mmCIF file of C-alpha atoms in Angstrom:
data_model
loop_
_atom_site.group_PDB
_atom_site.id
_atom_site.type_symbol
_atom_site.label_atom_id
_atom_site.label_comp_id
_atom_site.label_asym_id
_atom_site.label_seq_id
_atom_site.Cartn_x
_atom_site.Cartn_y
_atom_site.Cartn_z
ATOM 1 C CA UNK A 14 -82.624 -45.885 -221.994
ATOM 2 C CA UNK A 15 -85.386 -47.538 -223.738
ATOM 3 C CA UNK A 16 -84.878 -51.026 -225.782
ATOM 4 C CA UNK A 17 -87.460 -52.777 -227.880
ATOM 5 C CA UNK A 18 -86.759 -56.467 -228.746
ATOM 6 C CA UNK A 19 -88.905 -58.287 -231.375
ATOM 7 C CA UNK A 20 -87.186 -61.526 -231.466
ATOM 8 C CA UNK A 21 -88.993 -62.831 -234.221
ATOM 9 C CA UNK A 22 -86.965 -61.922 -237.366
ATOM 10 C CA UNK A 23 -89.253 -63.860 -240.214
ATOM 11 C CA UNK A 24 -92.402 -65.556 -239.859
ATOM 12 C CA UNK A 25 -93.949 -67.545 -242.946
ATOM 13 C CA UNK A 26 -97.715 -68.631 -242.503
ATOM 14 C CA UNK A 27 -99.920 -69.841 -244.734
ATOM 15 C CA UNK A 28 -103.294 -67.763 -245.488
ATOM 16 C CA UNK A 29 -106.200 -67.844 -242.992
ATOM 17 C CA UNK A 30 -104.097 -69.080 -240.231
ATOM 18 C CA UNK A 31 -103.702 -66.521 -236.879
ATOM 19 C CA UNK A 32 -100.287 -65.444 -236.717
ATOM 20 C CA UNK A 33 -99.138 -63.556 -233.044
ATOM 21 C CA UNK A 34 -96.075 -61.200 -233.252
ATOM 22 C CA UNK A 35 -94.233 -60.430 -230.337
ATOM 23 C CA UNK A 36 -92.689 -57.140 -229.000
ATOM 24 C CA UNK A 37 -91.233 -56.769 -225.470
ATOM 25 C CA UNK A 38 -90.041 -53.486 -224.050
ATOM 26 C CA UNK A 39 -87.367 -51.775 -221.776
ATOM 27 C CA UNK A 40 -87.741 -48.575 -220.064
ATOM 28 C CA UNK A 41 -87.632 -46.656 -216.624
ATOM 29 C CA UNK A 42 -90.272 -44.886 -217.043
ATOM 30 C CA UNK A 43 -93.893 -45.148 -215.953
ATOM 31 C CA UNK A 44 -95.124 -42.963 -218.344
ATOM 32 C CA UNK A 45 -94.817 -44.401 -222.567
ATOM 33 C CA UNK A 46 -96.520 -45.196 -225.493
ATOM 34 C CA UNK A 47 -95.925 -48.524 -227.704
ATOM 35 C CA UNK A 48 -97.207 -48.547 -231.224
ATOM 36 C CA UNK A 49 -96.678 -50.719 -234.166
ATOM 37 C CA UNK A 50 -96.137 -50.029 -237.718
ATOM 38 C CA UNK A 51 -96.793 -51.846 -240.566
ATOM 39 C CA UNK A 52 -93.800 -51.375 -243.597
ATOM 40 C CA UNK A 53 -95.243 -52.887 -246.603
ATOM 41 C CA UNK A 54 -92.745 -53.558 -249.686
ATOM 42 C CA UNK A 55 -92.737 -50.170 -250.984
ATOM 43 C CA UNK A 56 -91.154 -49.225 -247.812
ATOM 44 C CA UNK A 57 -93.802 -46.529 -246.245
ATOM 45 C CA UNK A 58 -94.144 -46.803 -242.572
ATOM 46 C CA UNK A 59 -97.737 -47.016 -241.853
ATOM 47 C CA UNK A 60 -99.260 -46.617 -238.573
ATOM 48 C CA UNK A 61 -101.500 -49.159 -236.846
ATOM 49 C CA UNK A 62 -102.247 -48.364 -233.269
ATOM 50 C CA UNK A 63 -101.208 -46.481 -230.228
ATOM 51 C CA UNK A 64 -101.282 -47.151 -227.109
ATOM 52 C CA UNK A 65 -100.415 -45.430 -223.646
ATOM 53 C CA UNK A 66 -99.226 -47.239 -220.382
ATOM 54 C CA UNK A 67 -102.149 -46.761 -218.176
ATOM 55 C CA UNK A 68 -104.533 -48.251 -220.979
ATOM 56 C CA UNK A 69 -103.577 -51.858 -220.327
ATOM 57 C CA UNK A 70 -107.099 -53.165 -222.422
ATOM 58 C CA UNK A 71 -106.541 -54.932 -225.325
ATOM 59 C CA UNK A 72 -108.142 -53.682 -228.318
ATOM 60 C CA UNK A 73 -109.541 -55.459 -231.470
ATOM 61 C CA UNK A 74 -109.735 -53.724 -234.927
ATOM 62 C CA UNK A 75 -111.063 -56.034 -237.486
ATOM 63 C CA UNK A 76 -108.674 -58.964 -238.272
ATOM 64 C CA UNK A 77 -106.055 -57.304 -235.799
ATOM 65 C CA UNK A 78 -105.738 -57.463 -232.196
ATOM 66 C CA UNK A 79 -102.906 -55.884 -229.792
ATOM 67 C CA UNK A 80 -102.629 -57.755 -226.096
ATOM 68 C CA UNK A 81 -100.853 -55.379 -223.529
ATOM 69 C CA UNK A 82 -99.170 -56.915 -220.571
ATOM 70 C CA UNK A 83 -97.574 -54.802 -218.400
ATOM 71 C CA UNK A 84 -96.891 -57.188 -215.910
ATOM 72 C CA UNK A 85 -94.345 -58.934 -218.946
ATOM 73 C CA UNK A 86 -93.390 -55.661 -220.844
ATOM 74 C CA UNK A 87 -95.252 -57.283 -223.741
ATOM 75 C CA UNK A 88 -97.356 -55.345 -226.228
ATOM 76 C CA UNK A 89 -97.964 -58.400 -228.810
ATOM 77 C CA UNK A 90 -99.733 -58.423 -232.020
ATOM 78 C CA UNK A 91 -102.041 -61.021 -233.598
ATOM 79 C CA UNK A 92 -103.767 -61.137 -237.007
ATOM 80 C CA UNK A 93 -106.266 -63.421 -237.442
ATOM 81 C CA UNK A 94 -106.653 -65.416 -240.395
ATOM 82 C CA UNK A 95 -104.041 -63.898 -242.306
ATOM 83 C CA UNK A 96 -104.026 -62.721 -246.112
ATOM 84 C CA UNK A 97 -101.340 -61.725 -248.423
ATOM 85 C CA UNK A 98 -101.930 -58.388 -248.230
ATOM 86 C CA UNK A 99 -100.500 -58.453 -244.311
ATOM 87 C CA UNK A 100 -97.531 -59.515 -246.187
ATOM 88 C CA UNK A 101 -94.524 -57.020 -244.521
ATOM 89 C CA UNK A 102 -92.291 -56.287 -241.695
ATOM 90 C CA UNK A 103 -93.827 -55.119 -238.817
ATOM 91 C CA UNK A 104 -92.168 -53.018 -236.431
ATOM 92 C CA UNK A 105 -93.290 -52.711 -232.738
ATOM 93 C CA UNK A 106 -91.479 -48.821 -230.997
ATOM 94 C CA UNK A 107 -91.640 -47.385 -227.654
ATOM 95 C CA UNK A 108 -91.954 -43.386 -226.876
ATOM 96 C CA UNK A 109 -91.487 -42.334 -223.591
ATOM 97 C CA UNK A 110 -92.940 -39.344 -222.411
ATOM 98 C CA UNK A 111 -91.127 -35.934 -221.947
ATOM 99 C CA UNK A 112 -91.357 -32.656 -221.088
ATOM 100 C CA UNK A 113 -90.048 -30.325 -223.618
ATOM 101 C CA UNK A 114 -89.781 -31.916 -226.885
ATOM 102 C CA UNK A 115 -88.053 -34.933 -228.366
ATOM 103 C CA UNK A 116 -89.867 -37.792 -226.985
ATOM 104 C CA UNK A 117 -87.961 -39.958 -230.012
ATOM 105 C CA UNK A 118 -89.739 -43.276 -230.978
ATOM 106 C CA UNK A 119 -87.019 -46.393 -230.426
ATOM 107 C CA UNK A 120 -87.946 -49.302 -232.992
ATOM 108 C CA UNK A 121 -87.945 -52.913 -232.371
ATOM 109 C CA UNK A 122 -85.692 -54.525 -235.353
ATOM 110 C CA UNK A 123 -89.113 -55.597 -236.966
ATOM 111 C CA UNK A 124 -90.859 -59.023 -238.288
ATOM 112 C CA UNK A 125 -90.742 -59.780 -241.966
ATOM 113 C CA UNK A 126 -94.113 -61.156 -242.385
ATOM 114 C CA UNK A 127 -94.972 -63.719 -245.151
ATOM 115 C CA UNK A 128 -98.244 -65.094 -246.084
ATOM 116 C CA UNK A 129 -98.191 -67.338 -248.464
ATOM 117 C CA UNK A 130 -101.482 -68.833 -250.591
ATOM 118 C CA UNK B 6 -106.519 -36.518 -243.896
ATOM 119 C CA UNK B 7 -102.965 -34.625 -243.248
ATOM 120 C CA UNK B 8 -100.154 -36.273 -244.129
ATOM 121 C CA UNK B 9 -96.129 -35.204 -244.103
ATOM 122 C CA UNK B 10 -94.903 -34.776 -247.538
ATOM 123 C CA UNK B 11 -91.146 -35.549 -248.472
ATOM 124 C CA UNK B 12 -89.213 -35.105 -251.287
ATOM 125 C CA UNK B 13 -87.664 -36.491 -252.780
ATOM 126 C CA UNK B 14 -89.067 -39.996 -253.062
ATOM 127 C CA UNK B 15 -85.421 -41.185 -254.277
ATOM 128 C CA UNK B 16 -82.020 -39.305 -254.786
ATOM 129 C CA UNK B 17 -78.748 -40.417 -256.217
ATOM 130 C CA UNK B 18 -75.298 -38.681 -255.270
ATOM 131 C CA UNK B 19 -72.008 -38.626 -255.359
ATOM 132 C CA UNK B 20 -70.043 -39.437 -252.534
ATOM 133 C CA UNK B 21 -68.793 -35.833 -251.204
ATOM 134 C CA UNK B 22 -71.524 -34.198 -252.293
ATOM 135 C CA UNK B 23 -74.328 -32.489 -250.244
ATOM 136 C CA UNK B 24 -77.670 -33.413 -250.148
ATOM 137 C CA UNK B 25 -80.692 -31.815 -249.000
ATOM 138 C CA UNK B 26 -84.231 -33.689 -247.778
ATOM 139 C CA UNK B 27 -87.251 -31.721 -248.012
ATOM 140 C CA UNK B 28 -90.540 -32.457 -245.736
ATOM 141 C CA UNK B 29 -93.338 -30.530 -245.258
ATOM 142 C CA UNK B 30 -94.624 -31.585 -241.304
ATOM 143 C CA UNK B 31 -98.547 -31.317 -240.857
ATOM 144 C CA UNK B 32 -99.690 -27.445 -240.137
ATOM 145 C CA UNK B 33 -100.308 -27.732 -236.419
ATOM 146 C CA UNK B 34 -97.882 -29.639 -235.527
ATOM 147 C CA UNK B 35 -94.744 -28.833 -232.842
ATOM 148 C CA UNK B 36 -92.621 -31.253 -232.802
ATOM 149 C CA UNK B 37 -90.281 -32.914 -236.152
ATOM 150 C CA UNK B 38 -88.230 -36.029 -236.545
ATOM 151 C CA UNK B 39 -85.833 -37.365 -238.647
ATOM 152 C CA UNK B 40 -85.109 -41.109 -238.621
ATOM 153 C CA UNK B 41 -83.169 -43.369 -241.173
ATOM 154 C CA UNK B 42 -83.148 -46.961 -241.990
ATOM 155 C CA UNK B 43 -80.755 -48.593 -243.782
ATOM 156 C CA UNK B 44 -82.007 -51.238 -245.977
ATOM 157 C CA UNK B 45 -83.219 -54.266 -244.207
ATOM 158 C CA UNK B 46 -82.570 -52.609 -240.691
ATOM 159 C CA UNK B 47 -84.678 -51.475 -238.424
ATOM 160 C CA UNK B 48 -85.516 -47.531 -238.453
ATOM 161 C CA UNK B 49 -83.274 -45.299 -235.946
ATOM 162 C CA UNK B 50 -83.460 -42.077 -234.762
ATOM 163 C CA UNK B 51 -81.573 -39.191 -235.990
ATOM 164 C CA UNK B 52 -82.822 -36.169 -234.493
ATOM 165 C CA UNK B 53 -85.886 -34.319 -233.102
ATOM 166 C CA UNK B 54 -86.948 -30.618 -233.468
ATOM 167 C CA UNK B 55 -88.909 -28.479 -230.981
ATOM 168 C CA UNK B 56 -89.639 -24.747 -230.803
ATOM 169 C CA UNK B 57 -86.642 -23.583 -233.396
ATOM 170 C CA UNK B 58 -83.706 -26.312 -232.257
ATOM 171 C CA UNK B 59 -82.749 -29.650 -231.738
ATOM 172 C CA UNK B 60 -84.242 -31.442 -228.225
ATOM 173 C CA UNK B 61 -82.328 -34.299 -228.954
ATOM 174 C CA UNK B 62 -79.916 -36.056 -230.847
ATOM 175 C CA UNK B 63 -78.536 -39.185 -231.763
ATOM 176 C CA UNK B 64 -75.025 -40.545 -231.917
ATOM 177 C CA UNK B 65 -75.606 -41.008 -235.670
ATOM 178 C CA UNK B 66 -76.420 -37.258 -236.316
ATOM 179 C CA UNK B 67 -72.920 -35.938 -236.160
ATOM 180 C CA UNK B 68 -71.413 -32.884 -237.770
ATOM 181 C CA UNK B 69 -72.093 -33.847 -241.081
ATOM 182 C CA UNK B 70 -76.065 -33.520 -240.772
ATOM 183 C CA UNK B 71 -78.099 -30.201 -239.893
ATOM 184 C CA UNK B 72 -81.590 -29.261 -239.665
ATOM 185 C CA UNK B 73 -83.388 -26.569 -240.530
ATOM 186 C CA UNK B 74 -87.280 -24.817 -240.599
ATOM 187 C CA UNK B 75 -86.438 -22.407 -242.927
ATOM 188 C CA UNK B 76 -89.668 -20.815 -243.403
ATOM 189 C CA UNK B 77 -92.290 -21.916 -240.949
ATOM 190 C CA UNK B 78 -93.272 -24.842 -243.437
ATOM 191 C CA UNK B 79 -90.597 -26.769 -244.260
ATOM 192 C CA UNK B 80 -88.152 -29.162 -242.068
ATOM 193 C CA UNK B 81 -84.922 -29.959 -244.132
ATOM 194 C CA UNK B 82 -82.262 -32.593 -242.897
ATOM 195 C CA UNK B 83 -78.827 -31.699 -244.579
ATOM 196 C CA UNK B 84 -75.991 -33.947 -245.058
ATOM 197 C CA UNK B 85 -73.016 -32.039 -246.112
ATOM 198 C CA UNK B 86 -70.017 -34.714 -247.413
ATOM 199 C CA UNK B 87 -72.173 -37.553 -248.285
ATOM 200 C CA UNK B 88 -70.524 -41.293 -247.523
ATOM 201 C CA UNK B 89 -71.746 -44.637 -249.168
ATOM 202 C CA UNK B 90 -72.779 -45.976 -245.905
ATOM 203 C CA UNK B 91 -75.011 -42.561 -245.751
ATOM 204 C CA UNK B 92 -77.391 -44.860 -248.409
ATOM 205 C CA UNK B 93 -80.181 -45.481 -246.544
ATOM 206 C CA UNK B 94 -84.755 -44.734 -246.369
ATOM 207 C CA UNK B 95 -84.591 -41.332 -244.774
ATOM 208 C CA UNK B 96 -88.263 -40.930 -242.858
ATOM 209 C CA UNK B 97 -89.082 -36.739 -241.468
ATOM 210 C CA UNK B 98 -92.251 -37.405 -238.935
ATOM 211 C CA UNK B 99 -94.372 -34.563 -236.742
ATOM 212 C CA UNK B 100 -95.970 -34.504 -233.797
ATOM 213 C CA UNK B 101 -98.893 -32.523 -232.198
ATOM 214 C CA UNK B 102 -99.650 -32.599 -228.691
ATOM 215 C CA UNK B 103 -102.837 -33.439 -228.514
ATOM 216 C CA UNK B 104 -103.047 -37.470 -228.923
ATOM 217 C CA UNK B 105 -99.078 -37.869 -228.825
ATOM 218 C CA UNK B 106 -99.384 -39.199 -232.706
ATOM 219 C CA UNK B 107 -97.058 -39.671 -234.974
ATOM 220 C CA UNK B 108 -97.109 -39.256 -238.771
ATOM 221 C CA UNK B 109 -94.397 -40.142 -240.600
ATOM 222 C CA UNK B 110 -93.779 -39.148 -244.170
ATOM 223 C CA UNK B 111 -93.470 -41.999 -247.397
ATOM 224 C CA UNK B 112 -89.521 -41.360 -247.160
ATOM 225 C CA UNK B 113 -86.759 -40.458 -248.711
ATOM 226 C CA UNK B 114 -84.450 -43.262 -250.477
ATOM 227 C CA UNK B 115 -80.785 -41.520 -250.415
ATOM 228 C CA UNK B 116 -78.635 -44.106 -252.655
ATOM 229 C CA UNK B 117 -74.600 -42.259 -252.492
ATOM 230 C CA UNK B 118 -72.544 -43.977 -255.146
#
């Protein structure tokens, strides 16, 4: 079974400070992806990266940045200086990889996210 | 850029009554998900769909949901004797196979009263 614990349940920050947002994962399995989603207050789930278990470089996309550590089980997320438009619970998931279908996604039980001016 | 379309966006029932979601996966794809979340909880599987039938299941989806592709377009999540604690953000996603993505649809918020 896999488990995804994000043991952060609220973060405040204040803008333009870094904030890091952690996610560590459970699973057999040798093959998996982790992603993480962004759910802004009108409740859409939107997709910020992917990433597969032999790609253990981190990756930086503007203002975001995703450090993978296998070696912890840790796929953690940072935003640098923060505005208050990244204002929203983020959820971290694991997907293991199947044959034949259903390769469900298991969510973390998200960060709520507040930047404040 | 293609996107799964639900609807819709919010329904209100009566307890009892059944309710049908509505999504509309991305063309290509193979693979279809339903997940819920129940306000201020973290989103949980229900169900995925492969090839005409359901690959796997949760312990949520009992015998009071179904899902069906009815026409080669659509992927419909039915609950038949809706329950107040059914109120929750009901989210279909696809699949393809080609980069393992995701893409989830804006949801569907089911409020049974």
């Amino acid at each position: 079974a896999q488990k995804v614990t994000q043991a952060q349940t609220e973060i405040s920050v204040v803008e333009k400070e870094d904030v890091t947002l952690d996610c560590v994962y459970e699973t057999r399995d040798t093959t998996y992806y982790l992603f993480w989603y962004k759910q802004p207050p009108s409740g859409e789930l939107v997709f910020l990266i992917r990433r597969n278990s032999f790609d253990e470089q981190n990756e930086i996309s503007g203002r975001y940045s995703w450090n993978f550590q296998k070696s912890t089980s840790s796929f953690n997320f940072t935003i640098t200086a923060s505005q208050v438009v990244d204002s929203a619970v983020y959820f971290c998931a694991l997907s293991v990889i199947l044959t034949g279908g259903g390769n469900k996604l298991t969510f973390g039980t998200g960060t709520q996210l507040k930047v404040e001016l | 850029e293609p996107e799964v379309t639900q609807t819709p966006s919010h329904q209100v029932t009566q307890m009892g009554q059944e309710v049908i979601l509505r999504c509309v996966p991305i063309s290509n794809h193979l693979y279809f998900y339903w997940y819920r979340q129940i306000l201020g909880q973290k989103v949980e599987f229900l169900v995925s769909f492969y090839n005409n039938e359901i690959s796997e299941k949760s312990e949520i989806f009992d015998d009071q949901f179904s899902v069906e592709r009815p026409d080669g377009s659509n992927f419909t999540l039915k609950i038949r004797s809706t329950k107040l604690e059914d109120s929750a953000m009901y989210f279909c996603a696809s699949r393809g196979t080609v980069n393992y993505g995701y893409t989830f649809g804006s949801g569907t918020r089911l409020t049974v009263v």
